[in-house]
mmCIF file of C-alpha atoms in Angstrom:
data_model
loop_
_atom_site.group_PDB
_atom_site.id
_atom_site.type_symbol
_atom_site.label_atom_id
_atom_site.label_comp_id
_atom_site.label_asym_id
_atom_site.label_seq_id
_atom_site.Cartn_x
_atom_site.Cartn_y
_atom_site.Cartn_z
ATOM 1 C CA MET A 1 100.095 -10.640 39.831
ATOM 2 C CA MET A 2 96.348 -11.229 40.205
ATOM 3 C CA LYS A 3 95.457 -13.881 42.765
ATOM 4 C CA ILE A 4 92.885 -16.424 41.603
ATOM 5 C CA ASP A 5 90.229 -17.439 44.136
ATOM 6 C CA LYS A 6 90.150 -21.201 43.518
ATOM 7 C CA ASP A 7 87.081 -21.776 45.698
ATOM 8 C CA LYS A 8 85.115 -19.108 43.825
ATOM 9 C CA LEU A 9 86.235 -20.513 40.471
ATOM 10 C CA ILE A 10 85.253 -24.070 41.398
ATOM 11 C CA ILE A 11 81.885 -23.011 42.806
ATOM 12 C CA GLY A 12 81.211 -20.911 39.694
ATOM 13 C CA ALA A 13 81.887 -23.862 37.380
ATOM 14 C CA ALA A 14 80.157 -26.433 39.583
ATOM 15 C CA GLY A 15 76.636 -25.176 38.817
ATOM 16 C CA PRO A 16 76.695 -25.576 35.004
ATOM 17 C CA VAL A 17 78.675 -28.850 35.171
ATOM 18 C CA LEU A 18 76.329 -30.374 37.739
ATOM 19 C CA ALA A 19 73.305 -29.214 35.725
ATOM 20 C CA LEU A 20 74.566 -30.741 32.470
ATOM 21 C CA VAL A 21 75.669 -34.039 34.042
ATOM 22 C CA SER A 22 72.439 -34.487 35.996
ATOM 23 C CA SER A 23 70.292 -33.562 32.963
ATOM 24 C CA PHE A 24 72.168 -36.122 30.831
ATOM 25 C CA VAL A 25 71.661 -38.832 33.467
ATOM 26 C CA LEU A 26 67.976 -37.993 33.865
ATOM 27 C CA THR A 27 67.440 -37.993 30.086
ATOM 28 C CA VAL A 28 69.036 -41.427 29.847
ATOM 29 C CA LEU A 29 66.726 -42.698 32.604
ATOM 30 C CA VAL A 30 63.655 -41.264 30.853
ATOM 31 C CA LEU A 31 64.610 -42.943 27.566
ATOM 32 C CA LEU A 32 65.253 -46.242 29.343
ATOM 33 C CA ALA A 33 61.860 -46.007 31.055
ATOM 34 C CA THR A 34 60.172 -45.631 27.648
ATOM 35 C CA GLY A 35 62.056 -48.612 26.215
ATOM 36 C CA LEU A 36 64.270 -46.554 23.869
ATOM 37 C CA ASP A 37 68.004 -46.781 23.380
ATOM 38 C CA PRO A 38 69.371 -43.900 25.518
ATOM 39 C CA ILE A 39 72.659 -43.488 23.628
ATOM 40 C CA GLU A 40 71.630 -43.847 19.975
ATOM 41 C CA PRO A 41 69.689 -40.525 19.731
ATOM 42 C CA ILE A 42 72.688 -38.605 21.062
ATOM 43 C CA ARG A 43 75.004 -40.385 18.604
ATOM 44 C CA LEU A 44 72.625 -39.551 15.744
ATOM 45 C CA MET A 45 72.573 -35.870 16.694
ATOM 46 C CA ILE A 46 76.369 -35.754 16.884
ATOM 47 C CA ASP A 47 76.607 -37.419 13.460
ATOM 48 C CA ASN A 48 74.034 -35.008 12.043
ATOM 49 C CA ALA A 49 76.031 -32.050 13.368
ATOM 50 C CA GLY A 50 78.903 -33.162 11.141
ATOM 51 C CA TYR A 51 77.079 -31.927 8.022
ATOM 52 C CA SER A 52 77.986 -28.407 6.920
ATOM 53 C CA ASP A 53 74.395 -27.241 6.453
ATOM 54 C CA VAL A 54 73.470 -28.312 9.992
ATOM 55 C CA GLN A 55 76.576 -26.574 11.335
ATOM 56 C CA VAL A 56 75.489 -23.341 9.644
ATOM 57 C CA LEU A 57 72.005 -23.690 11.144
ATOM 58 C CA ILE A 58 73.520 -24.224 14.592
ATOM 59 C CA VAL A 59 75.781 -21.159 14.326
ATOM 60 C CA ASN A 60 72.941 -18.953 13.087
ATOM 61 C CA TYR A 61 70.539 -20.080 15.798
ATOM 62 C CA THR A 62 73.282 -19.621 18.395
ATOM 63 C CA GLY A 63 73.461 -15.935 17.439
ATOM 64 C CA THR A 64 69.699 -15.513 17.854
ATOM 65 C CA LEU A 65 69.669 -17.229 21.254
ATOM 66 C CA TYR A 66 72.782 -15.321 22.321
ATOM 67 C CA LEU A 67 71.180 -11.922 21.762
ATOM 68 C CA ALA A 68 67.961 -12.910 23.522
ATOM 69 C CA ALA A 69 69.903 -14.412 26.445
ATOM 70 C CA LEU A 70 71.970 -11.229 26.824
ATOM 71 C CA GLY A 71 68.679 -9.372 27.205
ATOM 72 C CA VAL A 72 67.588 -11.802 29.913
ATOM 73 C CA ALA A 73 71.001 -11.607 31.622
ATOM 74 C CA ILE A 74 70.869 -7.801 31.885
ATOM 75 C CA GLY A 75 67.645 -8.191 33.840
ATOM 76 C CA PHE A 76 69.089 -10.944 36.013
ATOM 77 C CA ARG A 77 72.095 -8.774 36.933
ATOM 78 C CA MET A 78 69.588 -6.213 38.220
ATOM 79 C CA ASN A 79 67.602 -8.917 40.026
ATOM 80 C CA LEU A 80 64.828 -8.479 37.440
ATOM 81 C CA PHE A 81 63.085 -11.416 35.765
ATOM 82 C CA ASN A 82 62.187 -10.275 32.247
ATOM 83 C CA ILE A 83 59.959 -13.127 31.079
ATOM 84 C CA GLY A 84 58.695 -10.893 28.280
ATOM 85 C CA VAL A 85 61.766 -11.307 26.058
ATOM 86 C CA ASP A 86 59.823 -13.550 23.674
ATOM 87 C CA GLY A 87 57.064 -10.982 23.221
ATOM 88 C CA GLN A 88 59.571 -8.156 22.809
ATOM 89 C CA TYR A 89 61.457 -10.205 20.212
ATOM 90 C CA ARG A 90 58.351 -11.026 18.163
ATOM 91 C CA LEU A 91 56.834 -7.553 18.225
ATOM 92 C CA ALA A 92 60.178 -5.919 17.367
ATOM 93 C CA ALA A 93 60.755 -8.331 14.483
ATOM 94 C CA MET A 94 57.330 -7.617 13.044
ATOM 95 C CA VAL A 95 57.375 -3.824 13.401
ATOM 96 C CA SER A 96 60.917 -3.559 12.000
ATOM 97 C CA ALA A 97 59.917 -5.825 9.098
ATOM 98 C CA LEU A 98 56.924 -3.598 8.361
ATOM 99 C CA VAL A 99 59.077 -0.448 8.370
ATOM 100 C CA GLY A 100 61.820 -2.154 6.361
ATOM 101 C CA ALA A 101 59.373 -3.228 3.660
ATOM 102 C CA ALA A 102 57.714 0.205 3.513
ATOM 103 C CA VAL A 103 60.812 2.343 2.845
ATOM 104 C CA GLU A 104 63.550 2.543 0.220
ATOM 105 C CA LEU A 105 66.947 3.774 1.418
ATOM 106 C CA PRO A 106 70.627 3.257 0.541
ATOM 107 C CA GLY A 107 71.925 -0.057 1.918
ATOM 108 C CA PRO A 108 73.617 0.944 5.202
ATOM 109 C CA LEU A 109 70.890 3.437 6.116
ATOM 110 C CA HIS A 110 68.144 0.942 5.327
ATOM 111 C CA ILE A 111 69.731 -1.711 7.575
ATOM 112 C CA LEU A 112 70.400 0.859 10.308
ATOM 113 C CA LEU A 113 66.777 1.994 10.263
ATOM 114 C CA ILE A 114 65.479 -1.577 10.616
ATOM 115 C CA VAL A 115 67.886 -2.281 13.491
ATOM 116 C CA LEU A 116 66.983 0.948 15.303
ATOM 117 C CA VAL A 117 63.262 0.274 14.931
ATOM 118 C CA ALA A 118 63.761 -3.222 16.369
ATOM 119 C CA MET A 119 65.720 -1.869 19.346
ATOM 120 C CA VAL A 120 63.232 0.920 20.069
ATOM 121 C CA THR A 121 60.231 -1.399 19.764
ATOM 122 C CA GLY A 122 61.733 -3.993 22.106
ATOM 123 C CA ALA A 123 62.824 -1.309 24.569
ATOM 124 C CA PHE A 124 59.397 0.345 24.480
ATOM 125 C CA TRP A 125 57.584 -2.926 25.167
ATOM 126 C CA ALA A 126 59.919 -3.801 28.045
ATOM 127 C CA GLY A 127 59.760 -0.209 29.283
ATOM 128 C CA ILE A 128 56.048 -0.605 29.996
ATOM 129 C CA ALA A 129 56.908 -3.268 32.574
ATOM 130 C CA GLY A 130 59.728 -1.058 33.894
ATOM 131 C CA ILE A 131 57.421 1.920 34.400
ATOM 132 C CA LEU A 132 54.792 -0.229 36.100
ATOM 133 C CA LYS A 133 57.431 -1.559 38.499
ATOM 134 C CA THR A 134 59.029 1.779 39.348
ATOM 135 C CA SER A 135 55.802 3.798 39.583
ATOM 136 C CA ARG A 136 53.292 1.247 40.914
ATOM 137 C CA GLY A 137 55.426 -1.546 42.318
ATOM 138 C CA VAL A 138 53.981 -4.090 39.863
ATOM 139 C CA SER A 139 56.144 -7.231 39.622
ATOM 140 C CA GLU A 140 57.938 -7.409 36.274
ATOM 141 C CA VAL A 141 57.170 -11.150 36.207
ATOM 142 C CA VAL A 142 53.415 -10.514 36.147
ATOM 143 C CA SER A 143 53.543 -7.544 33.776
ATOM 144 C CA THR A 144 55.843 -9.192 31.226
ATOM 145 C CA ILE A 145 53.724 -12.356 31.187
ATOM 146 C CA MET A 146 50.669 -10.217 30.445
ATOM 147 C CA LEU A 147 52.594 -8.289 27.778
ATOM 148 C CA ASN A 148 53.551 -11.583 26.114
ATOM 149 C CA ALA A 149 49.861 -12.455 25.802
ATOM 150 C CA ILE A 150 49.082 -8.991 24.438
ATOM 151 C CA THR A 151 51.927 -9.352 21.916
ATOM 152 C CA THR A 152 50.447 -12.572 20.551
ATOM 153 C CA SER A 153 47.079 -10.927 19.918
ATOM 154 C CA LEU A 154 48.600 -7.674 18.653
ATOM 155 C CA VAL A 155 50.863 -9.402 16.127
ATOM 156 C CA ALA A 156 47.970 -11.595 14.939
ATOM 157 C CA TRP A 157 45.854 -8.473 14.399
ATOM 158 C CA LEU A 158 48.560 -6.409 12.703
ATOM 159 C CA ILE A 159 49.416 -9.145 10.203
ATOM 160 C CA LEU A 160 45.846 -9.481 8.925
ATOM 161 C CA PRO A 161 45.533 -8.511 5.230
ATOM 162 C CA LYS A 162 42.995 -5.785 6.111
ATOM 163 C CA ASN A 163 45.645 -4.111 8.281
ATOM 164 C CA PHE A 164 49.339 -4.439 7.372
ATOM 165 C CA GLY A 165 49.650 -8.079 6.321
ATOM 166 C CA VAL A 166 50.204 -9.452 2.829
ATOM 167 C CA GLN A 167 48.967 -12.861 1.695
ATOM 168 C CA PRO A 168 51.102 -14.288 -1.136
ATOM 169 C CA PRO A 169 49.062 -15.705 -4.033
ATOM 170 C CA GLY A 170 48.278 -19.400 -3.573
ATOM 171 C CA SER A 171 49.523 -19.434 0.026
ATOM 172 C CA ASN A 172 47.860 -19.553 3.437
ATOM 173 C CA ASP A 173 50.787 -17.689 4.973
ATOM 174 C CA LEU A 174 50.629 -14.042 5.974
ATOM 175 C CA THR A 175 53.655 -11.761 5.740
ATOM 176 C CA THR A 176 54.619 -8.115 6.244
ATOM 177 C CA GLY A 177 55.869 -7.772 2.672
ATOM 178 C CA GLN A 178 59.382 -8.233 1.331
ATOM 179 C CA ILE A 179 62.237 -5.983 2.445
ATOM 180 C CA SER A 180 64.158 -4.724 -0.601
ATOM 181 C CA GLU A 181 67.703 -5.979 -1.116
ATOM 182 C CA SER A 182 69.185 -2.766 0.247
ATOM 183 C CA GLY A 183 67.922 -3.868 3.665
ATOM 184 C CA TRP A 184 69.624 -7.278 3.596
ATOM 185 C CA PHE A 185 72.577 -7.764 5.922
ATOM 186 C CA PRO A 186 75.406 -9.537 4.027
ATOM 187 C CA GLY A 187 76.604 -12.835 5.435
ATOM 188 C CA ILE A 188 79.382 -15.365 4.844
ATOM 189 C CA ASP A 189 78.757 -17.913 2.096
ATOM 190 C CA MET A 190 79.673 -21.435 3.243
ATOM 191 C CA GLY A 191 79.091 -23.081 -0.131
ATOM 192 C CA GLU A 192 76.695 -26.032 0.033
ATOM 193 C CA GLY A 193 76.277 -25.432 3.773
ATOM 194 C CA GLY A 194 74.422 -22.192 3.179
ATOM 195 C CA GLN A 195 75.151 -18.772 4.593
ATOM 196 C CA ILE A 196 76.098 -17.646 8.094
ATOM 197 C CA TYR A 197 74.068 -14.548 8.901
ATOM 198 C CA GLY A 198 76.198 -11.428 9.089
ATOM 199 C CA PHE A 199 74.242 -10.190 12.107
ATOM 200 C CA THR A 200 75.326 -13.308 13.992
ATOM 201 C CA PHE A 201 78.783 -11.756 14.338
ATOM 202 C CA VAL A 202 77.196 -8.519 15.547
ATOM 203 C CA ALA A 203 75.481 -10.613 18.225
ATOM 204 C CA PHE A 204 78.786 -12.052 19.428
ATOM 205 C CA ALA A 205 80.387 -8.593 19.382
ATOM 206 C CA LEU A 206 77.596 -7.311 21.618
ATOM 207 C CA GLY A 207 78.653 -9.949 24.135
ATOM 208 C CA VAL A 208 81.993 -8.156 24.434
ATOM 209 C CA VAL A 209 80.186 -4.831 24.843
ATOM 210 C CA TYR A 210 77.963 -6.399 27.531
ATOM 211 C CA TRP A 211 81.018 -7.610 29.478
ATOM 212 C CA PHE A 212 82.828 -4.278 29.190
ATOM 213 C CA VAL A 213 79.855 -2.155 30.259
ATOM 214 C CA LEU A 214 79.007 -4.342 33.252
ATOM 215 C CA ASN A 215 82.568 -4.806 34.502
ATOM 216 C CA ARG A 216 84.498 -1.727 33.420
ATOM 217 C CA THR A 217 82.095 1.215 33.689
ATOM 218 C CA LYS A 218 80.438 3.137 36.501
ATOM 219 C CA PHE A 219 77.040 2.401 34.981
ATOM 220 C CA GLY A 220 77.760 -1.335 35.134
ATOM 221 C CA PHE A 221 78.860 -1.056 38.764
ATOM 222 C CA ASP A 222 75.708 0.880 39.675
ATOM 223 C CA LEU A 223 73.574 -1.686 37.864
ATOM 224 C CA ARG A 224 75.176 -4.628 39.662
ATOM 225 C CA ALA A 225 75.080 -2.810 42.993
ATOM 226 C CA THR A 226 71.381 -2.054 42.620
ATOM 227 C CA GLY A 227 70.747 -5.680 41.766
ATOM 228 C CA GLU A 228 72.571 -6.824 44.906
ATOM 229 C CA SER A 229 70.797 -4.395 47.237
ATOM 230 C CA GLU A 230 68.449 -1.684 46.047
ATOM 231 C CA SER A 231 68.394 0.081 49.434
ATOM 232 C CA ALA A 232 72.184 0.022 49.813
ATOM 233 C CA ALA A 233 72.664 1.373 46.279
ATOM 234 C CA GLN A 234 70.158 4.137 46.947
ATOM 235 C CA ALA A 235 71.946 5.040 50.184
ATOM 236 C CA SER A 236 75.200 5.454 48.215
ATOM 237 C CA GLY A 237 73.598 7.927 45.813
ATOM 238 C CA VAL A 238 72.346 5.616 43.031
ATOM 239 C CA ASP A 239 68.838 6.284 41.724
ATOM 240 C CA ALA A 240 67.498 2.730 42.040
ATOM 241 C CA LYS A 241 64.243 3.380 40.162
ATOM 242 C CA LYS A 242 66.133 4.950 37.271
ATOM 243 C CA MET A 243 68.476 1.942 37.143
ATOM 244 C CA ILE A 244 65.543 -0.495 37.125
ATOM 245 C CA LEU A 245 63.882 1.322 34.239
ATOM 246 C CA THR A 246 67.179 1.625 32.355
ATOM 247 C CA ALA A 247 67.905 -2.084 32.798
ATOM 248 C CA MET A 248 64.461 -3.012 31.458
ATOM 249 C CA LEU A 249 64.927 -0.718 28.455
ATOM 250 C CA ILE A 250 68.329 -2.246 27.624
ATOM 251 C CA SER A 251 66.968 -5.750 28.167
ATOM 252 C CA GLY A 252 64.092 -5.058 25.781
ATOM 253 C CA GLY A 253 66.408 -3.453 23.239
ATOM 254 C CA LEU A 254 68.610 -6.558 23.123
ATOM 255 C CA ALA A 255 65.502 -8.749 22.926
ATOM 256 C CA GLY A 256 64.344 -6.696 19.948
ATOM 257 C CA LEU A 257 67.667 -7.259 18.211
ATOM 258 C CA SER A 258 67.439 -11.041 18.596
ATOM 259 C CA GLY A 259 65.161 -11.290 15.577
ATOM 260 C CA MET A 260 67.584 -9.427 13.307
ATOM 261 C CA PRO A 261 69.887 -12.316 12.311
ATOM 262 C CA ILE A 262 67.083 -14.250 10.621
ATOM 263 C CA LEU A 263 65.097 -11.206 9.429
ATOM 264 C CA LEU A 264 68.046 -9.458 7.766
ATOM 265 C CA GLY A 265 69.899 -12.618 6.800
ATOM 266 C CA GLU A 266 67.262 -15.012 5.461
ATOM 267 C CA THR A 267 63.514 -14.336 5.553
ATOM 268 C CA HIS A 268 63.563 -10.556 4.796
ATOM 269 C CA THR A 269 59.966 -10.540 6.028
ATOM 270 C CA TYR A 270 57.974 -11.404 9.114
ATOM 271 C CA SER A 271 55.476 -14.223 8.611
ATOM 272 C CA LEU A 272 53.476 -16.803 10.530
ATOM 273 C CA ALA A 273 56.467 -19.137 10.112
ATOM 274 C CA PHE A 274 58.836 -16.836 12.035
ATOM 275 C CA PRO A 275 60.476 -18.733 14.935
ATOM 276 C CA VAL A 276 58.657 -18.533 18.268
ATOM 277 C CA GLY A 277 59.702 -19.480 21.790
ATOM 278 C CA VAL A 278 63.158 -17.941 21.416
ATOM 279 C CA GLY A 279 62.726 -15.753 24.485
ATOM 280 C CA PHE A 280 61.726 -18.634 26.740
ATOM 281 C CA THR A 281 64.703 -20.727 25.650
ATOM 282 C CA ALA A 282 66.907 -17.685 26.251
ATOM 283 C CA ILE A 283 65.934 -17.668 29.938
ATOM 284 C CA THR A 284 67.447 -21.132 30.369
ATOM 285 C CA VAL A 285 70.477 -20.144 28.284
ATOM 286 C CA ALA A 286 71.159 -17.136 30.518
ATOM 287 C CA LEU A 287 70.730 -19.239 33.663
ATOM 288 C CA LEU A 288 72.990 -22.019 32.405
ATOM 289 C CA GLY A 289 75.596 -19.467 31.298
ATOM 290 C CA ARG A 290 75.445 -17.761 34.718
ATOM 291 C CA ASN A 291 74.843 -14.391 33.010
ATOM 292 C CA HIS A 292 78.441 -14.343 31.764
ATOM 293 C CA PRO A 293 78.936 -13.663 28.018
ATOM 294 C CA VAL A 294 81.256 -16.664 27.552
ATOM 295 C CA GLY A 295 79.004 -18.984 29.534
ATOM 296 C CA ILE A 296 75.958 -17.724 27.621
ATOM 297 C CA PHE A 297 77.717 -18.418 24.320
ATOM 298 C CA PHE A 298 78.361 -22.074 25.151
ATOM 299 C CA ALA A 299 74.864 -22.493 26.590
ATOM 300 C CA ALA A 300 73.365 -20.983 23.406
ATOM 301 C CA LEU A 301 75.551 -23.286 21.305
ATOM 302 C CA LEU A 302 74.311 -26.307 23.272
ATOM 303 C CA PHE A 303 70.652 -25.423 22.837
ATOM 304 C CA ALA A 304 71.167 -24.606 19.156
ATOM 305 C CA PHE A 305 72.779 -28.025 18.736
ATOM 306 C CA LEU A 306 69.842 -29.761 20.446
ATOM 307 C CA GLU A 307 67.364 -27.856 18.284
ATOM 308 C CA LYS A 308 69.012 -28.171 14.863
ATOM 309 C CA ALA A 309 70.846 -31.506 15.091
ATOM 310 C CA SER A 310 67.705 -33.392 16.110
ATOM 311 C CA SER A 311 66.110 -33.233 12.637
ATOM 312 C CA SER A 312 67.218 -36.774 11.782
ATOM 313 C CA LEU A 313 65.774 -38.433 14.893
ATOM 314 C CA ASP A 314 62.293 -39.040 13.492
ATOM 315 C CA ILE A 315 63.789 -40.617 10.360
ATOM 316 C CA ALA A 316 65.633 -43.115 12.585
ATOM 317 C CA GLY A 317 62.439 -43.911 14.490
ATOM 318 C CA TYR A 318 63.054 -41.715 17.511
ATOM 319 C CA PRO A 319 60.612 -38.944 18.448
ATOM 320 C CA LYS A 320 62.071 -35.492 17.871
ATOM 321 C CA GLU A 321 60.478 -34.434 21.153
ATOM 322 C CA ILE A 322 63.427 -36.094 22.892
ATOM 323 C CA THR A 323 65.262 -32.785 22.562
ATOM 324 C CA GLN A 324 62.372 -30.950 24.207
ATOM 325 C CA ILE A 325 62.550 -33.429 27.082
ATOM 326 C CA MET A 326 66.284 -32.790 27.353
ATOM 327 C CA GLN A 327 65.772 -29.018 27.359
ATOM 328 C CA GLY A 328 63.075 -29.287 30.015
ATOM 329 C CA ILE A 329 65.278 -31.475 32.193
ATOM 330 C CA ILE A 330 68.134 -28.987 31.793
ATOM 331 C CA VAL A 331 65.827 -26.230 33.099
ATOM 332 C CA ILE A 332 64.988 -28.267 36.219
ATOM 333 C CA ALA A 333 68.613 -29.350 36.656
ATOM 334 C CA VAL A 334 69.851 -25.760 36.389
ATOM 335 C CA VAL A 335 67.502 -24.524 39.121
ATOM 336 C CA VAL A 336 68.211 -27.430 41.495
ATOM 337 C CA SER A 337 71.977 -27.609 40.930
ATOM 338 C CA TYR A 338 72.481 -23.849 41.298
ATOM 339 C CA GLU A 339 70.566 -23.867 44.571
ATOM 340 C CA LEU A 340 72.679 -26.764 45.857
ATOM 341 C CA VAL A 341 75.875 -25.001 44.814
ATOM 342 C CA ARG A 342 74.669 -21.739 46.385
ATOM 343 C CA ARG A 343 74.023 -23.465 49.702
ATOM 344 C CA TYR A 344 77.374 -25.201 49.568
ATOM 345 C CA GLY A 345 79.071 -21.884 48.832
ATOM 346 C CA LEU A 346 77.413 -20.265 51.860
ATOM 347 C CA ARG A 347 78.467 -23.135 54.131
ATOM 348 C CA ARG A 348 82.006 -22.994 52.735
ATOM 349 C CA GLN A 349 82.147 -19.235 53.299
ATOM 350 C CA GLN A 350 80.920 -19.609 56.880
ATOM 351 C CA GLN A 351 83.487 -22.352 57.454
ATOM 352 C CA LYS A 352 86.329 -20.133 56.166
ATOM 353 C CA VAL A 353 85.212 -17.234 58.381
ATOM 354 C CA GLY A 354 85.130 -19.593 61.351
ATOM 355 C CA GLU A 355 88.615 -20.857 60.565
ATOM 356 C CA GLU A 356 89.967 -17.294 60.253
ATOM 357 C CA LEU A 357 88.352 -16.254 63.526
ATOM 358 C CA ALA A 358 89.740 -19.354 65.247
ATOM 359 C CA ALA A 359 93.205 -18.662 63.823
ATOM 360 C CA GLY A 360 93.012 -15.051 65.032
ATOM 361 C CA GLY A 361 91.992 -16.198 68.492
ATOM 362 C CA ALA A 362 94.872 -18.656 68.635
ATOM 363 C CA ILE A 363 97.386 -15.948 67.691
ATOM 364 C CA LYS A 364 95.980 -13.639 70.349
ATOM 365 C CA THR A 365 96.234 -16.389 73.006
ATOM 366 C CA ASP A 366 99.876 -17.109 72.067
ATOM 367 C CA LYS A 367 100.726 -13.408 72.458
ATOM 368 C CA GLU A 368 99.063 -13.281 75.890
ATOM 369 C CA VAL A 369 101.047 -16.346 77.002
ATOM 370 C CA SER A 370 104.287 -14.811 75.729
ATOM 371 C CA ALA A 371 103.539 -11.606 77.616
#
């Protein structure tokens, strides 16, 4: 029978719980300081989440955040900070939309092509940062930030009508053209609530794959070992540079997939109205979920709830930006609470080692007395 380490379990859960409780308290204090009712906005969001259409929006957005956060988490497990997930997501969504609109294939092949293009594009863009790190020692934080800026300009240039963009008649929007119906991923019709994207379930399935690969394969062990200590992993025969590059490629591939739920399930084109900021939110989701697929799911669900259930706040006289304040406070709370829990865990571990050493010394003394 497997023995459960209660201390490890408690410490693992303490970080997210402390972060959520402290962020709730701080949000209440901020609302009180501005003269607003601190409880009413939360009640309104909970009430709004009771409508079927809002529930569908929350589930769909959860899938998008989940995929992006898995990409971030892969990097975190390798001690890599892939801030470029948002750029990888946007560029992959646009390039795959361009390819999807330009070809005509039977349904499954058409969808497969779009998905593969998204994965390759995201992996390629993240791979640039991986190559710079492994060959030149450039920090992935710096390189991915720069690549995000390049993505913004590149996408803006590509979507111009003189290049690959299409401007619908009578509209100021720019698109990549409409993907034919053979490239639409079927979803689940929820009646008046709308449709749950079919790719959302693919996103959740990839969470299972993520867990299995990291915890039940040699590759996952090598990846985690390299993240813990690059020099120690290299001494045991693991090619650390290869693992770093591989982790960045996988991270970028997952980031590229995060645009697929909405592209294949609703918009069927990339436009100026395509969601932005997904990758940055995913960083907080991965942190709050402690890089575990189950934790990431609930963190993604929370942030999707904050984003989609807040639509009624402005109607009730509350600024919708309250949710942005809450998300920002959660970010700060996550960093602070995890550091506090980490320090407590170290002290607790040192205390247990001291107790074991003291117990061993006492046993030795008793034996000497008996002798």
